[in-house]
Amino acid sequence: MTKNYLEIPEELYNKLSDYAENDQLSIRLENQQILLENPKINHTNKQNLALHYFIVPSLASGIIALLIFLSTNHPQIAFTGSRHLSVASLSIILSTLFGFFGFIWTYLRKSCDLSKSKFKIFRETLTLSVAYTSISFAVQIIFWYIIGKTFSGVTFDPFTAGFLVLVFVGIIFYFLISVALSITLPNLILLLFTTFIGGILVSMATNNQKDWWQHNFSFLGTGEATQHWQFNITLIFSALILLTITDFLFAEFSKSSLYNYKFKIIRVFYILIALLIAFVGIFPAQSWTMPIHNNSAFGLVAVVLIMIIFLKWLVPTISKEFLALSWTALIALTLSAVAFMGIHYLSLTVFEIIAFAIAFTWLVMFINSLRGIIQEGNEWQVKLLQK
């Protein structure tokens, strides 16, 4: 009888031993990948857990909605609209409330890195729950706006309306619970982009009539701007998400043999950048906070420039392509500074947008490069044998 073997390096064997159950592992194919797991771990656990968690809140939301609709004494309940409580308004309110606390509860219950302090876990949980709940809230607003235009004037009896609320809340809650159970570094990077770019665009749009671009980019966070809190909150939450990404990235990096004091310096740089981004939002460009705001903004760009200049020393294994891209970013930042302060070709607003866009994009791309280095360090060559 022919026996098949898989020859693996000793280092990989030692790592797999930590996951094995009685020296056995289960293997499965998923998305063109081969996954080795502890046989006791069922890959459908996350899906079943999400289904289990979302049933009770969905039923509760349906009952609450039905009781509210019946208490209004209206024979028909509007699908959308603000004339009185509608399916849309209650769906948004209940899904946001249940989703926020459900995300927190689920994220805290799932397996966490025990090496993290309670403060870090609390910060991560609160940041992610607010961020993902806010995104689901924004998506619902857009969805119900389209539905309102499409099904204008549609009404339902209270029981049907309550059931529809149950369905819509269940969908949002299931999405949030599934996300909480599967937080990964790529998901966090996407979340950072969504939060930052989305918040900035909303701030720009709401201040269009005030011609904010004639002042400066930081005008969006001042008291003269319309709903200036959106701009400032966007920066603060982007900083918190960046801190969370830093924790995830370097928690994974610390387990690698490549981790050394240079990567600890990079981690300090990222923490400093996150703090500077938060300071830009906490201290608007007005009155006594102007010096702190300006120094934080210029400090952010300065730290990025320092990281680029010393990039080859900090990460000797960095790819030539990313190194060339980094120096291109450095040249672009330098030229934009000269065009603004030297020859006054660029306005302050354009300079701020260019500098912030380049710095922010480079920071995210550098995270992906570091992640690639980690993955390269976790690759081994194996051989299939048959005897």
Short mmCIF file of N, CA and C in Angstrom, two decimals, residues 51-193:
data_model
loop_
_atom_site.label_atom_id
_atom_site.label_comp_id
_atom_site.label_asym_id
_atom_site.label_seq_id
_atom_site.Cartn_x
_atom_site.Cartn_y
_atom_site.Cartn_z
N LEU A 51 -25.25 33.49 13.43
CA LEU A 51 -26.68 33.18 13.34
C LEU A 51 -27.30 33.08 14.74
N HIS A 52 -26.55 32.45 15.66
CA HIS A 52 -27.05 32.27 17.02
C HIS A 52 -27.21 33.62 17.72
N TYR A 53 -26.25 34.49 17.53
CA TYR A 53 -26.27 35.78 18.21
C TYR A 53 -27.34 36.73 17.68
N PHE A 54 -27.65 36.63 16.39
CA PHE A 54 -28.52 37.66 15.82
C PHE A 54 -30.01 37.35 15.96
N ILE A 55 -30.37 36.12 16.31
CA ILE A 55 -31.78 35.74 16.37
C ILE A 55 -32.53 36.49 17.47
N VAL A 56 -31.98 36.49 18.68
CA VAL A 56 -32.67 37.13 19.81
C VAL A 56 -32.82 38.64 19.62
N PRO A 57 -31.76 39.38 19.26
CA PRO A 57 -31.94 40.82 19.03
C PRO A 57 -32.92 41.13 17.91
N SER A 58 -32.94 40.29 16.87
CA SER A 58 -33.88 40.52 15.77
C SER A 58 -35.32 40.36 16.23
N LEU A 59 -35.58 39.30 16.99
CA LEU A 59 -36.93 39.09 17.52
C LEU A 59 -37.31 40.22 18.47
N ALA A 60 -36.37 40.63 19.31
CA ALA A 60 -36.64 41.72 20.25
C ALA A 60 -36.97 43.02 19.51
N SER A 61 -36.24 43.30 18.42
CA SER A 61 -36.50 44.52 17.66
C SER A 61 -37.87 44.47 16.99
N GLY A 62 -38.25 43.27 16.51
CA GLY A 62 -39.57 43.14 15.89
C GLY A 62 -40.69 43.37 16.89
N ILE A 63 -40.53 42.82 18.10
CA ILE A 63 -41.56 43.01 19.15
C ILE A 63 -41.63 44.47 19.57
N ILE A 64 -40.46 45.11 19.77
CA ILE A 64 -40.43 46.53 20.16
C ILE A 64 -41.10 47.39 19.09
N ALA A 65 -40.77 47.11 17.82
CA ALA A 65 -41.36 47.88 16.72
C ALA A 65 -42.87 47.69 16.68
N LEU A 66 -43.33 46.45 16.85
CA LEU A 66 -44.77 46.18 16.82
C LEU A 66 -45.50 46.93 17.94
N LEU A 67 -44.94 46.90 19.12
CA LEU A 67 -45.57 47.59 20.25
C LEU A 67 -45.62 49.11 20.01
N ILE A 68 -44.56 49.65 19.45
CA ILE A 68 -44.54 51.09 19.15
C ILE A 68 -45.56 51.43 18.08
N PHE A 69 -45.63 50.60 17.03
CA PHE A 69 -46.57 50.87 15.95
C PHE A 69 -48.02 50.79 16.45
N LEU A 70 -48.29 49.79 17.31
CA LEU A 70 -49.65 49.64 17.84
C LEU A 70 -50.01 50.81 18.75
N SER A 71 -49.00 51.32 19.48
CA SER A 71 -49.28 52.43 20.41
C SER A 71 -49.58 53.74 19.69
N THR A 72 -49.21 53.85 18.41
CA THR A 72 -49.49 55.09 17.66
C THR A 72 -50.95 55.19 17.23
N ASN A 73 -51.67 54.04 17.29
CA ASN A 73 -53.08 53.99 16.88
C ASN A 73 -53.28 54.36 15.41
N HIS A 74 -52.24 54.14 14.60
CA HIS A 74 -52.36 54.34 13.15
C HIS A 74 -52.63 52.99 12.49
N PRO A 75 -53.70 52.88 11.68
CA PRO A 75 -53.99 51.60 11.03
C PRO A 75 -52.93 51.21 10.01
N GLN A 76 -52.28 52.20 9.42
CA GLN A 76 -51.25 51.95 8.42
C GLN A 76 -49.94 52.65 8.83
N ILE A 77 -48.83 51.94 8.66
CA ILE A 77 -47.51 52.47 9.00
C ILE A 77 -46.73 52.72 7.71
N ALA A 78 -46.16 53.91 7.58
CA ALA A 78 -45.41 54.26 6.38
C ALA A 78 -44.13 53.43 6.27
N PHE A 79 -43.80 53.07 5.03
CA PHE A 79 -42.56 52.35 4.78
C PHE A 79 -41.37 53.26 5.04
N THR A 80 -41.44 54.47 4.51
CA THR A 80 -40.42 55.48 4.75
C THR A 80 -41.12 56.80 5.05
N GLY A 81 -40.37 57.83 5.40
CA GLY A 81 -40.96 59.14 5.67
C GLY A 81 -40.87 59.51 7.13
N SER A 82 -41.15 60.77 7.42
CA SER A 82 -41.01 61.28 8.79
C SER A 82 -42.33 61.81 9.36
N ARG A 83 -43.45 61.53 8.66
CA ARG A 83 -44.74 62.03 9.15
C ARG A 83 -45.04 61.45 10.53
N HIS A 84 -44.79 60.20 10.70
CA HIS A 84 -44.83 59.55 12.01
C HIS A 84 -43.86 58.38 11.93
N LEU A 85 -43.72 57.61 12.98
CA LEU A 85 -42.75 56.51 12.99
C LEU A 85 -42.97 55.59 11.79
N SER A 86 -41.90 55.28 11.11
CA SER A 86 -41.97 54.44 9.91
C SER A 86 -41.09 53.21 10.07
N VAL A 87 -41.21 52.29 9.12
CA VAL A 87 -40.35 51.11 9.10
C VAL A 87 -38.89 51.53 8.98
N ALA A 88 -38.65 52.53 8.14
CA ALA A 88 -37.28 52.98 7.92
C ALA A 88 -36.65 53.55 9.19
N SER A 89 -37.36 54.47 9.84
CA SER A 89 -36.79 55.14 11.01
C SER A 89 -36.53 54.17 12.15
N LEU A 90 -37.48 53.27 12.43
CA LEU A 90 -37.27 52.31 13.51
C LEU A 90 -36.19 51.29 13.17
N SER A 91 -36.10 50.91 11.90
CA SER A 91 -35.06 49.97 11.49
C SER A 91 -33.68 50.57 11.72
N ILE A 92 -33.52 51.83 11.36
CA ILE A 92 -32.23 52.51 11.53
C ILE A 92 -31.88 52.64 13.01
N ILE A 93 -32.85 53.08 13.81
CA ILE A 93 -32.60 53.31 15.24
C ILE A 93 -32.27 51.99 15.96
N LEU A 94 -33.11 50.98 15.75
CA LEU A 94 -32.93 49.72 16.48
C LEU A 94 -31.68 48.96 16.01
N SER A 95 -31.42 48.96 14.71
CA SER A 95 -30.24 48.25 14.21
C SER A 95 -28.95 48.91 14.69
N THR A 96 -28.98 50.24 14.80
CA THR A 96 -27.80 50.95 15.29
C THR A 96 -27.55 50.65 16.76
N LEU A 97 -28.60 50.70 17.57
CA LEU A 97 -28.45 50.44 19.00
C LEU A 97 -28.06 48.99 19.27
N PHE A 98 -28.84 48.05 18.69
CA PHE A 98 -28.53 46.63 18.91
C PHE A 98 -27.18 46.27 18.30
N GLY A 99 -26.89 46.83 17.14
CA GLY A 99 -25.64 46.53 16.46
C GLY A 99 -24.43 47.00 17.24
N PHE A 100 -24.52 48.19 17.82
CA PHE A 100 -23.40 48.76 18.57
C PHE A 100 -23.05 47.89 19.77
N PHE A 101 -24.05 47.59 20.59
CA PHE A 101 -23.78 46.79 21.79
C PHE A 101 -23.50 45.32 21.44
N GLY A 102 -24.14 44.85 20.37
CA GLY A 102 -23.87 43.47 19.94
C GLY A 102 -22.45 43.30 19.45
N PHE A 103 -21.94 44.30 18.73
CA PHE A 103 -20.56 44.26 18.26
C PHE A 103 -19.59 44.21 19.44
N ILE A 104 -19.83 45.08 20.43
CA ILE A 104 -18.96 45.12 21.61
C ILE A 104 -18.97 43.77 22.32
N TRP A 105 -20.15 43.22 22.55
CA TRP A 105 -20.27 41.96 23.27
C TRP A 105 -19.58 40.82 22.53
N THR A 106 -19.78 40.76 21.21
CA THR A 106 -19.20 39.70 20.40
C THR A 106 -17.69 39.81 20.33
N TYR A 107 -17.20 41.04 20.13
CA TYR A 107 -15.75 41.24 20.00
C TYR A 107 -15.03 40.90 21.30
N LEU A 108 -15.65 41.21 22.43
CA LEU A 108 -15.03 40.90 23.71
C LEU A 108 -15.08 39.41 24.02
N ARG A 109 -16.10 38.72 23.51
CA ARG A 109 -16.26 37.29 23.79
C ARG A 109 -15.33 36.43 22.94
N LYS A 110 -15.00 36.91 21.75
CA LYS A 110 -14.15 36.08 20.89
C LYS A 110 -12.73 36.04 21.44
N SER A 111 -11.95 35.10 20.99
CA SER A 111 -10.59 34.94 21.52
C SER A 111 -9.76 36.18 21.24
N CYS A 112 -9.22 36.77 22.30
CA CYS A 112 -8.39 37.96 22.20
C CYS A 112 -6.95 37.62 22.53
N ASP A 113 -6.05 38.45 22.05
CA ASP A 113 -4.63 38.28 22.36
C ASP A 113 -4.41 38.64 23.83
N LEU A 114 -4.05 37.62 24.60
CA LEU A 114 -3.91 37.83 26.04
C LEU A 114 -2.73 38.74 26.39
N SER A 115 -1.82 38.94 25.43
CA SER A 115 -0.68 39.81 25.69
C SER A 115 -1.07 41.29 25.68
N LYS A 116 -2.25 41.59 25.18
CA LYS A 116 -2.70 42.98 25.14
C LYS A 116 -3.23 43.40 26.50
N SER A 117 -3.00 44.65 26.82
CA SER A 117 -3.51 45.18 28.08
C SER A 117 -5.01 45.40 27.98
N LYS A 118 -5.68 45.50 29.12
CA LYS A 118 -7.12 45.74 29.15
C LYS A 118 -7.46 47.08 28.49
N PHE A 119 -6.57 48.06 28.66
CA PHE A 119 -6.82 49.37 28.06
C PHE A 119 -6.82 49.27 26.53
N LYS A 120 -5.86 48.51 25.96
CA LYS A 120 -5.81 48.35 24.51
C LYS A 120 -7.04 47.62 23.99
N ILE A 121 -7.44 46.58 24.70
CA ILE A 121 -8.64 45.84 24.29
C ILE A 121 -9.87 46.73 24.35
N PHE A 122 -9.99 47.53 25.41
CA PHE A 122 -11.12 48.46 25.54
C PHE A 122 -11.10 49.49 24.42
N ARG A 123 -9.91 50.05 24.12
CA ARG A 123 -9.79 51.05 23.06
C ARG A 123 -10.14 50.46 21.70
N GLU A 124 -9.63 49.28 21.41
CA GLU A 124 -9.91 48.63 20.14
C GLU A 124 -11.40 48.34 20.00
N THR A 125 -11.99 47.78 21.06
CA THR A 125 -13.40 47.40 21.00
C THR A 125 -14.30 48.61 20.76
N LEU A 126 -14.08 49.67 21.52
CA LEU A 126 -14.91 50.87 21.38
C LEU A 126 -14.70 51.52 20.02
N THR A 127 -13.45 51.60 19.57
CA THR A 127 -13.16 52.22 18.28
C THR A 127 -13.82 51.46 17.14
N LEU A 128 -13.64 50.14 17.12
CA LEU A 128 -14.19 49.34 16.03
C LEU A 128 -15.71 49.32 16.05
N SER A 129 -16.30 49.25 17.24
CA SER A 129 -17.76 49.21 17.33
C SER A 129 -18.38 50.51 16.82
N VAL A 130 -17.81 51.64 17.21
CA VAL A 130 -18.32 52.93 16.74
C VAL A 130 -18.10 53.07 15.23
N ALA A 131 -16.92 52.68 14.74
CA ALA A 131 -16.60 52.82 13.32
C ALA A 131 -17.53 51.98 12.45
N TYR A 132 -17.66 50.70 12.77
CA TYR A 132 -18.49 49.83 11.94
C TYR A 132 -19.98 50.15 12.08
N THR A 133 -20.41 50.54 13.27
CA THR A 133 -21.80 50.93 13.44
C THR A 133 -22.11 52.21 12.66
N SER A 134 -21.16 53.14 12.64
CA SER A 134 -21.35 54.38 11.88
C SER A 134 -21.44 54.10 10.39
N ILE A 135 -20.62 53.17 9.90
CA ILE A 135 -20.67 52.81 8.48
C ILE A 135 -22.01 52.18 8.14
N SER A 136 -22.48 51.27 9.01
CA SER A 136 -23.78 50.64 8.75
C SER A 136 -24.90 51.67 8.81
N PHE A 137 -24.77 52.65 9.70
CA PHE A 137 -25.76 53.73 9.80
C PHE A 137 -25.80 54.54 8.50
N ALA A 138 -24.61 54.90 7.99
CA ALA A 138 -24.54 55.67 6.75
C ALA A 138 -25.10 54.90 5.57
N VAL A 139 -24.79 53.61 5.50
CA VAL A 139 -25.31 52.76 4.41
C VAL A 139 -26.83 52.69 4.47
N GLN A 140 -27.37 52.58 5.69
CA GLN A 140 -28.83 52.52 5.83
C GLN A 140 -29.50 53.83 5.40
N ILE A 141 -28.88 54.95 5.71
CA ILE A 141 -29.43 56.24 5.31
C ILE A 141 -29.54 56.31 3.79
N ILE A 142 -28.46 55.89 3.12
CA ILE A 142 -28.47 55.90 1.64
C ILE A 142 -29.50 54.91 1.10
N PHE A 143 -29.54 53.72 1.71
CA PHE A 143 -30.48 52.68 1.26
C PHE A 143 -31.93 53.15 1.39
N TRP A 144 -32.28 53.71 2.56
CA TRP A 144 -33.66 54.12 2.77
C TRP A 144 -34.02 55.37 1.96
N TYR A 145 -33.02 56.17 1.64
CA TYR A 145 -33.28 57.32 0.76
C TYR A 145 -33.71 56.83 -0.63
N ILE A 146 -33.00 55.81 -1.12
CA ILE A 146 -33.34 55.24 -2.44
C ILE A 146 -34.70 54.55 -2.38
N ILE A 147 -34.92 53.79 -1.30
CA ILE A 147 -36.21 53.10 -1.14
C ILE A 147 -37.35 54.11 -1.05
N GLY A 148 -37.11 55.23 -0.35
CA GLY A 148 -38.14 56.26 -0.23
C GLY A 148 -38.51 56.87 -1.57
N LYS A 149 -37.52 57.04 -2.44
CA LYS A 149 -37.80 57.58 -3.77
C LYS A 149 -38.48 56.55 -4.66
N THR A 150 -38.16 55.27 -4.42
CA THR A 150 -38.70 54.21 -5.27
C THR A 150 -40.12 53.82 -4.85
N PHE A 151 -40.36 53.70 -3.53
CA PHE A 151 -41.66 53.26 -3.02
C PHE A 151 -42.34 54.38 -2.23
N SER A 152 -42.46 55.51 -2.83
CA SER A 152 -43.08 56.66 -2.16
C SER A 152 -44.55 56.40 -1.87
N GLY A 153 -44.95 56.62 -0.62
CA GLY A 153 -46.36 56.48 -0.24
C GLY A 153 -46.78 55.08 0.16
N VAL A 154 -45.88 54.10 0.14
CA VAL A 154 -46.24 52.72 0.50
C VAL A 154 -46.42 52.62 2.01
N THR A 155 -47.49 51.93 2.43
CA THR A 155 -47.76 51.73 3.86
C THR A 155 -48.07 50.26 4.14
N PHE A 156 -47.96 49.88 5.42
CA PHE A 156 -48.25 48.51 5.84
C PHE A 156 -49.04 48.55 7.15
N ASP A 157 -49.71 47.43 7.44
CA ASP A 157 -50.37 47.33 8.74
C ASP A 157 -49.29 47.15 9.80
N PRO A 158 -49.59 47.43 11.08
CA PRO A 158 -48.56 47.37 12.14
C PRO A 158 -47.83 46.04 12.24
N PHE A 159 -48.53 44.92 12.01
CA PHE A 159 -47.89 43.61 12.14
C PHE A 159 -46.88 43.37 11.01
N THR A 160 -47.28 43.72 9.80
CA THR A 160 -46.35 43.57 8.67
C THR A 160 -45.17 44.51 8.82
N ALA A 161 -45.44 45.74 9.28
CA ALA A 161 -44.38 46.72 9.47
C ALA A 161 -43.39 46.24 10.54
N GLY A 162 -43.92 45.66 11.63
CA GLY A 162 -43.05 45.14 12.68
C GLY A 162 -42.18 44.00 12.18
N PHE A 163 -42.77 43.13 11.33
CA PHE A 163 -41.99 42.03 10.77
C PHE A 163 -40.88 42.55 9.86
N LEU A 164 -41.17 43.59 9.08
CA LEU A 164 -40.15 44.17 8.20
C LEU A 164 -39.01 44.77 9.00
N VAL A 165 -39.34 45.41 10.11
CA VAL A 165 -38.29 45.94 10.98
C VAL A 165 -37.41 44.80 11.48
N LEU A 166 -38.04 43.71 11.89
CA LEU A 166 -37.29 42.53 12.35
C LEU A 166 -36.31 42.05 11.28
N VAL A 167 -36.76 42.00 10.03
CA VAL A 167 -35.91 41.52 8.93
C VAL A 167 -34.73 42.45 8.69
N PHE A 168 -35.02 43.75 8.60
CA PHE A 168 -33.95 44.70 8.29
C PHE A 168 -32.94 44.81 9.44
N VAL A 169 -33.42 44.80 10.67
CA VAL A 169 -32.51 44.82 11.82
C VAL A 169 -31.66 43.56 11.83
N GLY A 170 -32.29 42.42 11.53
CA GLY A 170 -31.55 41.16 11.50
C GLY A 170 -30.42 41.17 10.49
N ILE A 171 -30.67 41.74 9.32
CA ILE A 171 -29.64 41.81 8.27
C ILE A 171 -28.44 42.63 8.75
N ILE A 172 -28.72 43.82 9.30
CA ILE A 172 -27.63 44.70 9.76
C ILE A 172 -26.90 44.06 10.94
N PHE A 173 -27.66 43.49 11.86
CA PHE A 173 -27.05 42.89 13.04
C PHE A 173 -26.16 41.70 12.66
N TYR A 174 -26.63 40.90 11.71
CA TYR A 174 -25.83 39.75 11.26
C TYR A 174 -24.53 40.22 10.62
N PHE A 175 -24.60 41.30 9.84
CA PHE A 175 -23.40 41.86 9.22
C PHE A 175 -22.41 42.32 10.29
N LEU A 176 -22.87 43.04 11.30
CA LEU A 176 -21.98 43.56 12.32
C LEU A 176 -21.37 42.44 13.16
N ILE A 177 -22.16 41.44 13.48
CA ILE A 177 -21.66 40.32 14.27
C ILE A 177 -20.61 39.54 13.47
N SER A 178 -20.88 39.34 12.18
CA SER A 178 -19.93 38.62 11.33
C SER A 178 -18.61 39.38 11.24
N VAL A 179 -18.70 40.69 11.14
CA VAL A 179 -17.48 41.51 11.09
C VAL A 179 -16.71 41.40 12.40
N ALA A 180 -17.42 41.47 13.52
CA ALA A 180 -16.78 41.40 14.82
C ALA A 180 -16.05 40.07 15.03
N LEU A 181 -16.54 39.02 14.40
CA LEU A 181 -15.93 37.70 14.54
C LEU A 181 -14.77 37.47 13.59
N SER A 182 -14.58 38.37 12.64
CA SER A 182 -13.55 38.13 11.62
C SER A 182 -12.75 39.39 11.32
N ILE A 183 -12.31 40.08 12.36
CA ILE A 183 -11.48 41.27 12.18
C ILE A 183 -10.09 40.85 11.74
N THR A 184 -9.65 41.38 10.60
CA THR A 184 -8.31 41.10 10.09
C THR A 184 -7.64 42.42 9.73
N LEU A 185 -6.33 42.37 9.53
CA LEU A 185 -5.58 43.58 9.20
C LEU A 185 -6.04 44.21 7.89
N PRO A 186 -6.27 43.44 6.81
CA PRO A 186 -6.79 44.05 5.58
C PRO A 186 -8.15 44.73 5.79
N ASN A 187 -9.01 44.13 6.61
CA ASN A 187 -10.31 44.74 6.90
C ASN A 187 -10.13 46.07 7.62
N LEU A 188 -9.15 46.13 8.53
CA LEU A 188 -8.91 47.36 9.28
C LEU A 188 -8.37 48.47 8.37
N ILE A 189 -7.51 48.09 7.43
CA ILE A 189 -6.99 49.08 6.47
C ILE A 189 -8.12 49.64 5.63
N LEU A 190 -9.02 48.76 5.17
CA LEU A 190 -10.19 49.21 4.41
C LEU A 190 -11.07 50.10 5.26
N LEU A 191 -11.22 49.75 6.54
CA LEU A 191 -12.01 50.57 7.46
C LEU A 191 -11.39 51.95 7.62
N LEU A 192 -10.06 52.01 7.71
CA LEU A 192 -9.38 53.30 7.84
C LEU A 192 -9.63 54.17 6.63
N PHE A 193 -9.50 53.60 5.44
CA PHE A 193 -9.77 54.37 4.22
C PHE A 193 -11.22 54.83 4.17
#
